[in-house]
PDB file of C-alpha atoms in Angstrom:
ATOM      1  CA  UNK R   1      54.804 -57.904   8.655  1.00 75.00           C
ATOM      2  CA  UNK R   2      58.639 -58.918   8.531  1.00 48.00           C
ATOM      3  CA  UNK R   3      58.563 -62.752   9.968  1.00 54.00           C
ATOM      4  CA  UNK R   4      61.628 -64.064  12.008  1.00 69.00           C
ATOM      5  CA  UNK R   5      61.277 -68.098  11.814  1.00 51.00           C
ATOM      6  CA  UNK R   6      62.177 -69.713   8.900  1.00 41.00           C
ATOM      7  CA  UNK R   7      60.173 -72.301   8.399  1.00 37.00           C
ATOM      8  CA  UNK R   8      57.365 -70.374   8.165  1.00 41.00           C
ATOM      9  CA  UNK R   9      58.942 -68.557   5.168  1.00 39.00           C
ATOM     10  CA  UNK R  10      57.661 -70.405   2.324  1.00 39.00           C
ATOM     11  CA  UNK R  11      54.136 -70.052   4.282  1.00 42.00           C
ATOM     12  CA  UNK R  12      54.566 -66.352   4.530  1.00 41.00           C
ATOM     13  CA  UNK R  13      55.398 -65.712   0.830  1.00 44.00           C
ATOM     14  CA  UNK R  14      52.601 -67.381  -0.490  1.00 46.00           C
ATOM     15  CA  UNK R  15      50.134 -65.775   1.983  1.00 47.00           C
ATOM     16  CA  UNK R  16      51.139 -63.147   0.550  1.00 44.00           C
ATOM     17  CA  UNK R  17      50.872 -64.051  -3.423  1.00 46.00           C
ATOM     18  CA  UNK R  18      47.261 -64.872  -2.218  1.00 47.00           C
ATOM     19  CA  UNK R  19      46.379 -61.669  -0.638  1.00 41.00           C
ATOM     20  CA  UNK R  20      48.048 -59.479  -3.055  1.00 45.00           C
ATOM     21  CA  UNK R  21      45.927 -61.482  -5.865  1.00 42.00           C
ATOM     22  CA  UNK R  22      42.692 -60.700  -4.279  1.00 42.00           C
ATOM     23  CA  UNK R  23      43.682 -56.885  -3.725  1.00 39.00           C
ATOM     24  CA  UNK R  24      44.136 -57.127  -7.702  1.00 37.00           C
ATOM     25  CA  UNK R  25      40.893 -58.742  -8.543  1.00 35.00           C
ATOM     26  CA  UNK R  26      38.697 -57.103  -6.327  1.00 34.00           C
ATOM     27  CA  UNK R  27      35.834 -54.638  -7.815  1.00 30.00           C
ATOM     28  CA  UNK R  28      37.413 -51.072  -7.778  1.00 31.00           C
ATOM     29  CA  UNK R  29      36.556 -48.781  -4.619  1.00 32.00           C
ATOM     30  CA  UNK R  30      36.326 -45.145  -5.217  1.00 29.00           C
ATOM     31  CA  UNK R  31      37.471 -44.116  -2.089  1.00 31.00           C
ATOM     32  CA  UNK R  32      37.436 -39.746  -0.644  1.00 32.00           C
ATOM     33  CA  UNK R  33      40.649 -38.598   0.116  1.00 32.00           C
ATOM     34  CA  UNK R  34      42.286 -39.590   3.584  1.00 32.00           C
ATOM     35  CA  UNK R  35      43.810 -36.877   5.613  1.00 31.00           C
ATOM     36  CA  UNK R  36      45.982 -36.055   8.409  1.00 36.00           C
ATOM     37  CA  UNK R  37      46.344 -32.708   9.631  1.00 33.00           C
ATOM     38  CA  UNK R  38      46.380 -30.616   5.909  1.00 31.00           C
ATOM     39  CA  UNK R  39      48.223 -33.445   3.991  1.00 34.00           C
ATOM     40  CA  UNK R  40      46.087 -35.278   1.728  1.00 35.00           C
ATOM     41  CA  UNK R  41      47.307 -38.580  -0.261  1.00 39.00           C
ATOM     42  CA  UNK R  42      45.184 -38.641  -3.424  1.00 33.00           C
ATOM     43  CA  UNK R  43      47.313 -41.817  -4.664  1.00 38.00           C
ATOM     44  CA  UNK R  44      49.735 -44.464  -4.044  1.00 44.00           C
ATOM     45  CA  UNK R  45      52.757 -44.886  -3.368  1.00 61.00           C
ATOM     46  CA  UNK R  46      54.573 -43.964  -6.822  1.00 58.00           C
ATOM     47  CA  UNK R  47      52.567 -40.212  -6.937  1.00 46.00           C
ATOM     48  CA  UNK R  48      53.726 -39.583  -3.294  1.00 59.00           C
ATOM     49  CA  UNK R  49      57.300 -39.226  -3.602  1.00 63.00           C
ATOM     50  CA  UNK R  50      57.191 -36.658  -0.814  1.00 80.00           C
ATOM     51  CA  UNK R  51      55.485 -38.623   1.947  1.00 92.00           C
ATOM     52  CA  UNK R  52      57.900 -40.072   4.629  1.00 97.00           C
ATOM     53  CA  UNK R  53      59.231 -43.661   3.220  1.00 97.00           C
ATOM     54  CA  UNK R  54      60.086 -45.968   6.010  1.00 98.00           C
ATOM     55  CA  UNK R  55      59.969 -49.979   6.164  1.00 98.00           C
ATOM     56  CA  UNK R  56      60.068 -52.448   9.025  1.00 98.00           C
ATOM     57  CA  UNK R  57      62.264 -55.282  10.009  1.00 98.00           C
ATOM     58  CA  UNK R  58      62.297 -58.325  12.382  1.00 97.00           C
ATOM     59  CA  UNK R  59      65.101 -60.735  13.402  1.00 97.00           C
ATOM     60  CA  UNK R  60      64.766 -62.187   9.505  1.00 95.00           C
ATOM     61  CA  UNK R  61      66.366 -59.086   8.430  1.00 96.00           C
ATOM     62  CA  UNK R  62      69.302 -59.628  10.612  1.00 97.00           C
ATOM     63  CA  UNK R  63      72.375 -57.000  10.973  1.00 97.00           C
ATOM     64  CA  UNK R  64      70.660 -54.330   9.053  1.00 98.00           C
ATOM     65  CA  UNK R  65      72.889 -51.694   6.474  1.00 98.00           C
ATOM     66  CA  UNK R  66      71.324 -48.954   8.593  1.00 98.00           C
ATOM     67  CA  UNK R  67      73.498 -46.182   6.179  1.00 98.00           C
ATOM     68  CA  UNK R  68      72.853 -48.137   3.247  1.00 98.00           C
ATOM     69  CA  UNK R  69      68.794 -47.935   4.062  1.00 98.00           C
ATOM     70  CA  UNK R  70      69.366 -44.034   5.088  1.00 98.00           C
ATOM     71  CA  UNK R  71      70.862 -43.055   1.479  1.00 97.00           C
ATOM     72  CA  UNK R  72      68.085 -45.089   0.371  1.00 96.00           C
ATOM     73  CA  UNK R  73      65.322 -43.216   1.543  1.00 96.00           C
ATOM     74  CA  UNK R  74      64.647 -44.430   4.877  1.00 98.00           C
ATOM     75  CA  UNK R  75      63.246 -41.864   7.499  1.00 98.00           C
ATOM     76  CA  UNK R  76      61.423 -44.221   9.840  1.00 98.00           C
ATOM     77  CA  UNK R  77      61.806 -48.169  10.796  1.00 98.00           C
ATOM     78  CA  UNK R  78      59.637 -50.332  13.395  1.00 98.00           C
ATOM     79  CA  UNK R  79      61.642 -52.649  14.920  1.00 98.00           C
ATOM     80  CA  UNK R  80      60.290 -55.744  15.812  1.00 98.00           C
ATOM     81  CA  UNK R  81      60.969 -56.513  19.417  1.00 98.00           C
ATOM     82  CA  UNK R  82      59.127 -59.540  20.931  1.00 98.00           C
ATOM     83  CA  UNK R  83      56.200 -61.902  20.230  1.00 98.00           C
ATOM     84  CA  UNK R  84      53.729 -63.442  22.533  1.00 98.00           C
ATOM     85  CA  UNK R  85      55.026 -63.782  25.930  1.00 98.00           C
ATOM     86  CA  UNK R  86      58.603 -65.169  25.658  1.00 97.00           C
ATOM     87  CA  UNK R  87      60.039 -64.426  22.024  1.00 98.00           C
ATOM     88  CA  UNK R  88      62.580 -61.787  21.788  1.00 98.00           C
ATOM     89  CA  UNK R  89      63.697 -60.756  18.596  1.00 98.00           C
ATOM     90  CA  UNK R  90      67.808 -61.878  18.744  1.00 98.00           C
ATOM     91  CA  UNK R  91      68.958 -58.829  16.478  1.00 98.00           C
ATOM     92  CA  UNK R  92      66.836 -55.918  18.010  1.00 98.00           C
ATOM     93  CA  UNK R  93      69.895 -53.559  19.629  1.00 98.00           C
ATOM     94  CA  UNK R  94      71.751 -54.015  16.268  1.00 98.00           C
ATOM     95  CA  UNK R  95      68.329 -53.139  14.842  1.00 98.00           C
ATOM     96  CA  UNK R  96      67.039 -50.205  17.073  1.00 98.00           C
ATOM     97  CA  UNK R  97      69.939 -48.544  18.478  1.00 98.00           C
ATOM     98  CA  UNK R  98      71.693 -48.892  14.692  1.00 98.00           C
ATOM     99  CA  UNK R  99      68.536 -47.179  12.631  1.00 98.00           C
ATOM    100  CA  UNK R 100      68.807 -44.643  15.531  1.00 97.00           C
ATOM    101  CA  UNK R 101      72.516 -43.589  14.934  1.00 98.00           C
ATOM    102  CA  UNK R 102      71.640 -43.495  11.393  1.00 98.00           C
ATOM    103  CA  UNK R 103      69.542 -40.458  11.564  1.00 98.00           C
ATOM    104  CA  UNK R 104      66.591 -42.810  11.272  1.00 98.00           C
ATOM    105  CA  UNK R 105      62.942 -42.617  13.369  1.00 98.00           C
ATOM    106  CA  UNK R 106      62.380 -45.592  15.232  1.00 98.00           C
ATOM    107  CA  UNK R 107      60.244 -47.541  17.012  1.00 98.00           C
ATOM    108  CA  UNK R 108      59.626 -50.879  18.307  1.00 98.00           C
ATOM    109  CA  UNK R 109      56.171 -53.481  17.849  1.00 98.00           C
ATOM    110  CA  UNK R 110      55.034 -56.341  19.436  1.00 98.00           C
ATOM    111  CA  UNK R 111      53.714 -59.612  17.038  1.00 98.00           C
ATOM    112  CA  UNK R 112      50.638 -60.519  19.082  1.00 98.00           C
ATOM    113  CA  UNK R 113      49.310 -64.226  19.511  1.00 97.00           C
ATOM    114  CA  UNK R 114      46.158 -63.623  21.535  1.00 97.00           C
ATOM    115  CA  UNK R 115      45.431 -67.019  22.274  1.00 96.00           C
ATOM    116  CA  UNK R 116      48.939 -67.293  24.419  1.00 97.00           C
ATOM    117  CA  UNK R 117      48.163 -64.965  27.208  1.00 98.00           C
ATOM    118  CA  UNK R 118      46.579 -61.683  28.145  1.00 98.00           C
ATOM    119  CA  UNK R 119      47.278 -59.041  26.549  1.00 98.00           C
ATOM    120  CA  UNK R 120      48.442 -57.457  29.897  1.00 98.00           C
ATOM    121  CA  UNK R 121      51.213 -60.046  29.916  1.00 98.00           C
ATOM    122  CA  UNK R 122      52.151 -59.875  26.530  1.00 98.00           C
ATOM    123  CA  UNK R 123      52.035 -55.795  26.960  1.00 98.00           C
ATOM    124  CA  UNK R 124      54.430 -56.247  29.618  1.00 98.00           C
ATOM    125  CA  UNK R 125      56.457 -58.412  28.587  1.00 98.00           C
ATOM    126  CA  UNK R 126      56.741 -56.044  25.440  1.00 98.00           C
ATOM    127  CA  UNK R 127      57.921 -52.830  27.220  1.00 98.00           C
ATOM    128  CA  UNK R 128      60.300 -54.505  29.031  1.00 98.00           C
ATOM    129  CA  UNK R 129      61.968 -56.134  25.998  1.00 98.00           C
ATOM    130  CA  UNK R 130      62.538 -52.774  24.163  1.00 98.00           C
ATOM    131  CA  UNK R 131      59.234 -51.375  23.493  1.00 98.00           C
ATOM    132  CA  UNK R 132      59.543 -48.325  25.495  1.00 96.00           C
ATOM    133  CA  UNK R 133      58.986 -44.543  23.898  1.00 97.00           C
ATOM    134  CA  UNK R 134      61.072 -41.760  25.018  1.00 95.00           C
ATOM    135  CA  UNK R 135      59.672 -37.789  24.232  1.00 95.00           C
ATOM    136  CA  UNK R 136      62.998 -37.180  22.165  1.00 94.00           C
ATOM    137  CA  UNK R 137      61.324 -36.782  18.699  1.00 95.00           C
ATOM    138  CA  UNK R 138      63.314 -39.889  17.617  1.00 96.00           C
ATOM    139  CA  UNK R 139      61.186 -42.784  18.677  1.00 98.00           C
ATOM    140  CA  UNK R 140      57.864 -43.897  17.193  1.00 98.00           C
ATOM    141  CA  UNK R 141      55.141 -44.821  19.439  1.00 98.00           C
ATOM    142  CA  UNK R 142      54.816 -48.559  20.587  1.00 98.00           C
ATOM    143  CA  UNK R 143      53.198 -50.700  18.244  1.00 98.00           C
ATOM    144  CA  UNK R 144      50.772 -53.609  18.291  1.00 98.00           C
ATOM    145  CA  UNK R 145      50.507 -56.235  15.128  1.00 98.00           C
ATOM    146  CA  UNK R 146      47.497 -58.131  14.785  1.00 98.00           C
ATOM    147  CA  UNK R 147      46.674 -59.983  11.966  1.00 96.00           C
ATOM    148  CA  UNK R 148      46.118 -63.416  11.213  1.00 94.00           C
ATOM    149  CA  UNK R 149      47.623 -66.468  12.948  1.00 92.00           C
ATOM    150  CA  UNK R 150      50.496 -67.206  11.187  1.00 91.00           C
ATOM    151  CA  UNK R 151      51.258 -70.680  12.600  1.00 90.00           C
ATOM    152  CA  UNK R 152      48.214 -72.581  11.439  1.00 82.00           C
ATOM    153  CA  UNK R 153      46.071 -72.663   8.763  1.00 79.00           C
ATOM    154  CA  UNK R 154      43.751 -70.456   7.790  1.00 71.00           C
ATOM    155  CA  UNK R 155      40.296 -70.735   9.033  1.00 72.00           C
ATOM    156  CA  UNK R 156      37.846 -68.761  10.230  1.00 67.00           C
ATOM    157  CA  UNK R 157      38.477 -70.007  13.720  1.00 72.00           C
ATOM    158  CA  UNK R 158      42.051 -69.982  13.756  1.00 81.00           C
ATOM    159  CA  UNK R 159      42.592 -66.322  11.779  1.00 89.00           C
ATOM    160  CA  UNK R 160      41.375 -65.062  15.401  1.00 94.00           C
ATOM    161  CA  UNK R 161      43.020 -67.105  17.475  1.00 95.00           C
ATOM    162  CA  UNK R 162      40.255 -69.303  18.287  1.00 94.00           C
ATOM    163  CA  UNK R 163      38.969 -65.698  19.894  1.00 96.00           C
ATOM    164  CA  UNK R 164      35.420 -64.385  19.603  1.00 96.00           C
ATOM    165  CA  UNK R 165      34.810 -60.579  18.852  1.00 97.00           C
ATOM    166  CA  UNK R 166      34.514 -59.746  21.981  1.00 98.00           C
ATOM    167  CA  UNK R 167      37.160 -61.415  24.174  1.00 98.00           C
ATOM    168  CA  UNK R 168      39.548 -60.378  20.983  1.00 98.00           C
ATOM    169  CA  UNK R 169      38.162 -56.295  22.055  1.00 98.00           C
ATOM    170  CA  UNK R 170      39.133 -57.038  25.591  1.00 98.00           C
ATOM    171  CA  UNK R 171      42.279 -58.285  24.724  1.00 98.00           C
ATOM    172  CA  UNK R 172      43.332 -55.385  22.409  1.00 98.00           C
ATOM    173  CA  UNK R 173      42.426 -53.295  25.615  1.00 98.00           C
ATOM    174  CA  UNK R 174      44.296 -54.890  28.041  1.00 98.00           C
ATOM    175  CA  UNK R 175      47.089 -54.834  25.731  1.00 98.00           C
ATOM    176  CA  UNK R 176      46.754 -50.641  24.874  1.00 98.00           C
ATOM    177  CA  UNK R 177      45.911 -50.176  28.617  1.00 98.00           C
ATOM    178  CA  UNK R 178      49.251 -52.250  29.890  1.00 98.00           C
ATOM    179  CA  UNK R 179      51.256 -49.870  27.590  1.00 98.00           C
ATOM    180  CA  UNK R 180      49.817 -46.553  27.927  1.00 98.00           C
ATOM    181  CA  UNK R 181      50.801 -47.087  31.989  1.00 98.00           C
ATOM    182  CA  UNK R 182      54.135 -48.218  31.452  1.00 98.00           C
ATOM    183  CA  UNK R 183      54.752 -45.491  28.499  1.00 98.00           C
ATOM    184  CA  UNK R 184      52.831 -43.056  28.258  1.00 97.00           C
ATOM    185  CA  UNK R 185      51.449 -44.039  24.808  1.00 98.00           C
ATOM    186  CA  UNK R 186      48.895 -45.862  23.321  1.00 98.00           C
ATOM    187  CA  UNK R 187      50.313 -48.443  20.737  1.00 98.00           C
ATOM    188  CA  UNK R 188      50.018 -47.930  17.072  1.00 98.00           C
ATOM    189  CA  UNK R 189      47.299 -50.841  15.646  1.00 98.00           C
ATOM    190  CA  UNK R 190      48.572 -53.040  12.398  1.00 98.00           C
ATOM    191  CA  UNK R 191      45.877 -55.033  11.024  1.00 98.00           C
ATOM    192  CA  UNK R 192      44.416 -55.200   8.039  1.00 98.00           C
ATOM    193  CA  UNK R 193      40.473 -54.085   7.211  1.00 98.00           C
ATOM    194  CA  UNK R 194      39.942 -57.708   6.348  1.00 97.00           C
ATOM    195  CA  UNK R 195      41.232 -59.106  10.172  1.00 97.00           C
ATOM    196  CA  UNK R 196      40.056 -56.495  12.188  1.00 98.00           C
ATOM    197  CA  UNK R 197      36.134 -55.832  10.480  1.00 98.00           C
ATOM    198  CA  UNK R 198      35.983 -59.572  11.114  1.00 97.00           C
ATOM    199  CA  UNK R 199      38.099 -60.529  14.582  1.00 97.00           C
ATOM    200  CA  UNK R 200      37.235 -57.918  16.116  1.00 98.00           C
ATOM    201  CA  UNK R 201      33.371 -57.848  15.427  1.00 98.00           C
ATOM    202  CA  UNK R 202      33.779 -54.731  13.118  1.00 98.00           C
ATOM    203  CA  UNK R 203      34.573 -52.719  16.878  1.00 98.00           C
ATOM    204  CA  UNK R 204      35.187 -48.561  16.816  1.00 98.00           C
ATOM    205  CA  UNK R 205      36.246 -48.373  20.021  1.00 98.00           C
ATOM    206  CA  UNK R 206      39.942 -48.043  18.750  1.00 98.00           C
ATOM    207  CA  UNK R 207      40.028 -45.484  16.143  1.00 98.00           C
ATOM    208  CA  UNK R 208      39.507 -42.092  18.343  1.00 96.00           C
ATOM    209  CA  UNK R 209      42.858 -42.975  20.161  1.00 97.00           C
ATOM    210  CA  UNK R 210      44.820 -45.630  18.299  1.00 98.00           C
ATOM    211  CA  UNK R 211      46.935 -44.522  15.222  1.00 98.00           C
ATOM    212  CA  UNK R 212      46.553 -46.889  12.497  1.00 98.00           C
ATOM    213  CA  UNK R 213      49.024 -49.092  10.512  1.00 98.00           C
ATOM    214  CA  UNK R 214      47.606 -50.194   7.449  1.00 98.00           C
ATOM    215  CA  UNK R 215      48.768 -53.552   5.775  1.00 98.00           C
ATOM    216  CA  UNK R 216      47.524 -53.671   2.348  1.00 97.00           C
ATOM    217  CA  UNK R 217      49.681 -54.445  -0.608  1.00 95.00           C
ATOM    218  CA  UNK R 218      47.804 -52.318  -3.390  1.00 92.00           C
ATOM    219  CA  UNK R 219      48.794 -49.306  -5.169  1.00 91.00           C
ATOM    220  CA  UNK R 220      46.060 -47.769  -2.439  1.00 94.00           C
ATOM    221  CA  UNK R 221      44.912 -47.808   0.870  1.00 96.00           C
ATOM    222  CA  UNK R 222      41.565 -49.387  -0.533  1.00 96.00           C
ATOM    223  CA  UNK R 223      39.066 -49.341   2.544  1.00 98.00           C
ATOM    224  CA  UNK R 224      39.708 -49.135   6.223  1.00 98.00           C
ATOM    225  CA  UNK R 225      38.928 -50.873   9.422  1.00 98.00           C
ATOM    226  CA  UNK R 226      36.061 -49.652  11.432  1.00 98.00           C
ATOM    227  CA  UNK R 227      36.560 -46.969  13.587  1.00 98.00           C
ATOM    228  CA  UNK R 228      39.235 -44.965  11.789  1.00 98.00           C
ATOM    229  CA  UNK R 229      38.735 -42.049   9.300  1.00 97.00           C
ATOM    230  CA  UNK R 230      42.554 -42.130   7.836  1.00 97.00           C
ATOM    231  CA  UNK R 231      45.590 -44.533   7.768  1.00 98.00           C
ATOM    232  CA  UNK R 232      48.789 -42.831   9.588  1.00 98.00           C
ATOM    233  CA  UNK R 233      51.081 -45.604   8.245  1.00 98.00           C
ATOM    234  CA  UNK R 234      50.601 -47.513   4.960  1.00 98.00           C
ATOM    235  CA  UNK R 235      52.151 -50.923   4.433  1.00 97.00           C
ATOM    236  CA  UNK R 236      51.911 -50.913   1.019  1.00 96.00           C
ATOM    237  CA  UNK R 237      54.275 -53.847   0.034  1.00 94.00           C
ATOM    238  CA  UNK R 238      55.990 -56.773   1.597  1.00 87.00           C
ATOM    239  CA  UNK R 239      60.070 -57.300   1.560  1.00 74.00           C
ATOM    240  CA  UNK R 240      60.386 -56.965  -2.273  1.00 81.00           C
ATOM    241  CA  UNK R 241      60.949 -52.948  -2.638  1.00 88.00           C
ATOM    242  CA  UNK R 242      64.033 -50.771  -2.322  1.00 93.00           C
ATOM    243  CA  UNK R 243      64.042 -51.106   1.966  1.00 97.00           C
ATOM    244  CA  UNK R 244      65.185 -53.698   4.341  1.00 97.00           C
ATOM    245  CA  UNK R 245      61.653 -55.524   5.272  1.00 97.00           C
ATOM    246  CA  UNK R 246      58.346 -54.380   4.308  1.00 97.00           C
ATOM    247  CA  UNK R 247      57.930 -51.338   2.542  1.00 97.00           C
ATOM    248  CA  UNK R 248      55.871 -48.371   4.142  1.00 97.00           C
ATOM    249  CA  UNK R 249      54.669 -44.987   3.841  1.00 97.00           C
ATOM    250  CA  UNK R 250      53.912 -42.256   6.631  1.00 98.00           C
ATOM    251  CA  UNK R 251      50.607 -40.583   5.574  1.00 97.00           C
ATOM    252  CA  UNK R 252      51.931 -36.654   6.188  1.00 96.00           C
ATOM    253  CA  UNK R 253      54.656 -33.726   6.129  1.00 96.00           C
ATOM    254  CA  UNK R 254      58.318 -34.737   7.880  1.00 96.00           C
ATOM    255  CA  UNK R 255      57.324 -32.064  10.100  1.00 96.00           C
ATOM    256  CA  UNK R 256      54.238 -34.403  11.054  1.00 96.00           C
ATOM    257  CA  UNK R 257      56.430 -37.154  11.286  1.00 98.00           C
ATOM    258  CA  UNK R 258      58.182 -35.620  13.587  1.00 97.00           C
ATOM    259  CA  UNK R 259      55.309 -34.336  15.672  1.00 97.00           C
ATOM    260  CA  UNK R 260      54.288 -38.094  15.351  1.00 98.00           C
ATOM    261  CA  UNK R 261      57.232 -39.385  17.687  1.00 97.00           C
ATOM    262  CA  UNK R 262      55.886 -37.021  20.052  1.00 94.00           C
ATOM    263  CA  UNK R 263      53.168 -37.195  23.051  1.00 81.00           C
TER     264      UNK R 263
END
């Protein structure tokens, strides 16, 4: 997910070198196909040149070329709004409001650190700092990233936060709960199969009711988390492709896009 502090840049980048080399080297999955509604993605991201391209940015990106990323293909953006409990991202209206006068979907997502606070207050804080959803068929649900602790290095205690399984469930559920009552919506889940199976104790609770974001950088979805039966959004790549930000793919018609931004 697009980063905002600096000096964890260098940190960031080769996190990622080292997670798209193990996608690379892994044994081959044969995988059925993953639907939504009557779209099916048999590939990646180069034979789908009809499913919904969108990216997603953070205060890194800055003032964003919201035109610029429209000719380019953009149809759908997640803003990045806050993180933990007292972050706000400095260039979100630019961000939000801009994508939206573009002709762009939008929405906004929160950069969880678990170990901070509840996920109540973190939830709150959130919705109050811009991640709100309106029923205008221009805004994305809210959306929740959770992945591994970015500040510290990479155990197996600190990739969860120092959480177990199970106080790391009742966090995600205070979190969903907190925004569902103050929008109407439960938040879209980014993780990636590897966090979640293993920070979360492999939980299905989630997948009847939470769309998923899918962060894998792989020319396919490969396998996913437990509890869900399709992807709805594919991160696919980091900040290296054509978009502002990460690089992502909507996993369905326009027309379910569309439907998407709605309750």
């Amino acid at each position: 997910m697009a980063r905002d502090h600096k000096p964890l840049l260098r940190r960031v980048r080769a996190r990622a070198r080292r997670v798209r080399a193990r996608a690379l080297s892994a044994t081959a999955v044969t995988t059925a196909a993953l639907t939504l509604g009557t779209t099916v993605l048999l590939s990646g991201p180069a034979e789908a040149a009809a499913q919904p391209r969108g990216h997603d940015v953070s205060g890194h990106q800055k003032n964003v070329d919201w035109r610029r990323a429209k000719k380019k293909g953009a149809t759908f953006v997640y803003v990045k709004a806050t993180e933990s409990h007292t972050y706000r991202n400095p260039h979100f209206a630019q961000q939000y409001n801009g994508s939206r006068k573009a002709g762009i979907k939008r929405g906004a997502y929160h950069f969880a650190l678990p170990h901070q606070s509840s996920g109540r207050t973190q939830a709150a804080f959130f919705v109050r700092n811009g991640g709100g959803w309106r029923n205008d068929g221009k805004t994305l649900p809210p959306a929740v990233d959770l992945e591994n602790n970015p500040y510290r290095k990479i155990n197996k205690r600190n990739k969860c936060y120092g959480l177990k399984p199970a106080q790391m469930r009742t966090w995600i559920t205070s979190f969903s709960d907190e925004v569902r009552r103050r929008t109407g919506r439960r938040p879209v889940i980014y993780t990636t199969t590897l966090w979640w199976n293993e920070c979360t104790g492999r939980s299905t609770a989630f997948g009847r009711n939470h769309a998923l974001w899918l962060a894998r950088y792989n020319s396919s979805p490969g396998p996913l988390p437990a509890g869900w039966s399709y992807w709805t959004i594919w991160q696919f790549d980091n900040a290296r492709g054509a978009l502002p930000g990460d690089q992502n793919l909507f996993n369905g018609s326009h027309g379910r896009l569309s439907a998407f931004t709605r309750r």
